């Protein structure tokens, strides 16, 4: 994306306020014309006064007063119109910044999990904040100053040819020379600033990563190491930023020098032309004033160029994220079937993340409503991928997944996921109250429903123990709670959502035996009368599952009940032997998923 494309896309982000933007643009042109007319009026006044100095009787005093009146009117117009432009532009820029920020936030939340797995959340936050700040500064500067500056330089300066073409050529040559030097600075700094922006992203990502894992930093005495690493990135950032600053310093010197050069050359040429009777004193005064005005506009143009050079890299990143297409879309005729019954069919389903090595291949099985189906196998065998396909984190490259006979791709994504509840291995919680975390799946839940779900999930006791009760904050990612409390809260959330299909992704793997007994009691409640898929590495916990699917290298290699598979002497038997090696023959695992 080139510089002008970024410029155009920034203006396009005005969205529904584009008409107001055009109105502001026209007002800017009007103010620019008025400001341009002032030096012309000034020159005309000087000419009248020069005639009056030579012969007072022949002076056109009426013309002088009319010129002064018009000048005063234009001055009032520029003051009032300039004030209104500033006020409206401020409000427009702030309003659109928040609107675009919300749009970016919504877009990022819709991006696939693979994208989020590859892109740090700190980087996405930094891109959102810096990108919208850059758009805000662009809009504000554009409507307040920069549009008027470019109109002056591109349209009005050539009109000075009508006043005195010789002086006008000098003014145009100075503008072209200055524009060429500015373009050189822009060319030199654009690529350099992109590298600087990369270091800014690395800096934000590193800081966010350390703060987000503060317990790890403290426990492994990593404070000094993390600070050193951050300083190292800062040093590389400065090393990349200094050349850019040097070029900007050159641009600033050129701008300052141009003021003196423009006025001196204008006066010198004007004096020579006056000596040869090719110009009036008033015209010299006009061009001196115009030279000052043009230099001021050039300074604004340089300021805009510097700002855009700084912000262009941020906007490249911002528009790059916005240009990332969400993997999942509703089909044109997708339906909302309401509450589903829960019959799930996988029909020869295959999927590959890189389209080279299959993550799952040829999956075919059926889960009837109310059944508990366990998925077991080594890490990377395809268990999680299979269930991610069920709630359309991805779509299969071949085969079909149906719920109640309907292809999941023919169901609206929102409607599909309303029918599926997930209890993750890591309880994912917002830094909000108990009530807000529970209402994630059912925003309209009453206080009574919250209490009932918490009670059934064995979570009511520790919630009521808090002084604020359901209004107590759980901390970032639930850090104010124990592991078992977080997991029971996530189970309560699933109970409140009350989906017909439930996915338990290693929901008890990180818990101690005492805590696990409470969580399993809660799981018994949440699994009742719904189709449940259990991903488990601890095979004792799925002893009484309706059916067990054994995965190996993306395929289902065995299928049956616990007892059937244990007697088969196959992969499942080997897994059982490896996992329970060393246990006494009489020892019976106490924790089990019980059939509903």
Steps between C-alpha positions, in 0.01 A plus 500: 500500500648833390499831684212642293297180550536538877393863462191398299406219740528736796250736334276205410479410870282809550220262402152647557658837585646537150241762403598708801861451396425641153325797659807565713717469190296763316514728805877459505520600135291807577728600787805440280363726224425769757851479645648508151296813417640695796851554348333610175286752688807611694684568174204694363487714814874571465450608139222744598716643778800530263287706261374709791857567612588637155176696454240498778236659282510225239477218754191274483403509868166332443683200350731495800210482745330231297821299500530538877135397545541190283825416684326533838210283377734229380684517832176449693406216263832319556473539878141374527534228238839389636353469851205294375731276295720437804199422720327268253827331395584429865165335561512310173852367565419385855171341397652312207801388705274322749284357220802360314647368828176310565500369143862381532422335835202315351707393199786366716257300715367335183842393375572125523674343797798409279559871434486580871734211569757653264453866600568630850206673670729784611590568138133507397419742783791726406393500134142588601596792724778644286308448177187679619712777656674546163164521321376754755807720452473465123134604484550786744802641320353441156184702560661768715812582300635254247222508244518880493878480460481268200222705336717810539806335349334306219221737389551853625875547450463449120230772500767754597596490132205732444651760733858501374626200309866575564460503877261206481759287321749570780239394759415183308868407456556541875198277572614230256852505643370471853256224401782302337716523812202396715433201271865398541468509879177300480663238278796466737292469816202289394683165496704591807187584699342163413796332669459729801134401524596133503720564804213687668282192450773274639535729802127491574482125450795434730367726777148356473636145508701563816220680684249234396726231651610693807481193728744317271730804493512515881528128566792456260666829604462639149445868583851611410515279190169632368607860562830439321315345205264798484791745511667308219193545279489868601861546391431342162192719467705815568769389256233470231322823603804733500549499118132591459536785747806624311306521176216680676755746638614564142139566398459744791817690402382518139165638614662769715746592222222517243333786687805724471578381147146559373464851641851611400467369145153655469625841617809480279307405187229750583754783532653413162159483333395829661813668370403384152136611542373140486328494839331732748586550865166347592575186299838469674320525835248240380770250405697557821183421695426205271854371548449502878160330459639235264792426732253459788301255285820318410582466869154351557558263207835393646343454842232285341763303307701437815190393689385272221848349470487422872145370485511327162670191645238489777222530244661228284475264799149618585363450148688172469309360800172641365580336168530156658191305401323305775519131417135429575200663332132426501379354172249725318209272593624388843221434748438537870342168601445608860578246770640179353444147638867397486549217251853553362632323188852513356496369142850434355635829636857607416687820579856630471638824644768536232327292228802270503475284811150395615403597854200267478416260220190300412316551832162324505290445812161590648418629849136461600320755719596455866802280430847558642774451241862507614792584272838358604843473346848647512558875486457619142288203401216726378253496791476877553498567126200272454296688758616840371352396167173427679453858617655638179827643617589359154312326223606156372664481160298187427213316657210637698399558861126496575298581809144367496553428130600860414845577360664731755603728210131560430444625856575859594826504696344683794207258513734199479719618787197585715426127486851394605658557840872460565678446831868556423803345667595853606201682645483819290364786708470876453631746756140573596251396765374145561164606358647644180711190440201272552278708269745459209287215366164644604501881531137515613539252788326602823669509840303188595632315194855607585462363851349174377779442244769579760341262751478215248866558400618486865603867470244680720696458825817679390301770317290580808816497710602822326368817663369630167354160404421477130629857453854406612771531234679173414826666386681485168438152356344408835827530694320585824350150499653155540521261205202297620292814561573629152404168347176476698415855392550403136274197557236726654527718189434194281204400719353847467538491123325159502614380155385166355862416405791526743876476445727427797859569398719346771279671757662330802856428389665777704316436828599312813294202612298686765413787268431263212232319700309830536545583132390152390187533710433827318571334165248225578240774529599689186516180287152382589262466200737646243740361237846523652844470345787445743866546407701313761854386554426351844320190382350413840273804471316362195447142620121522468475705181238374252766469232874564478670610176873425489694743278839435345663731244169671419297184452258302717675166537277345767146555628302340782431500873776510760472128571487403131808704413690384806451138393582566134877507549536796264608864530264570792633202693854628449397846623339346808809293572734798466283732708433267789836327515598474866142507636403201710255261337246566774516875464189637335506854362237696690425776253275402213272664247168335569245434225190715507 
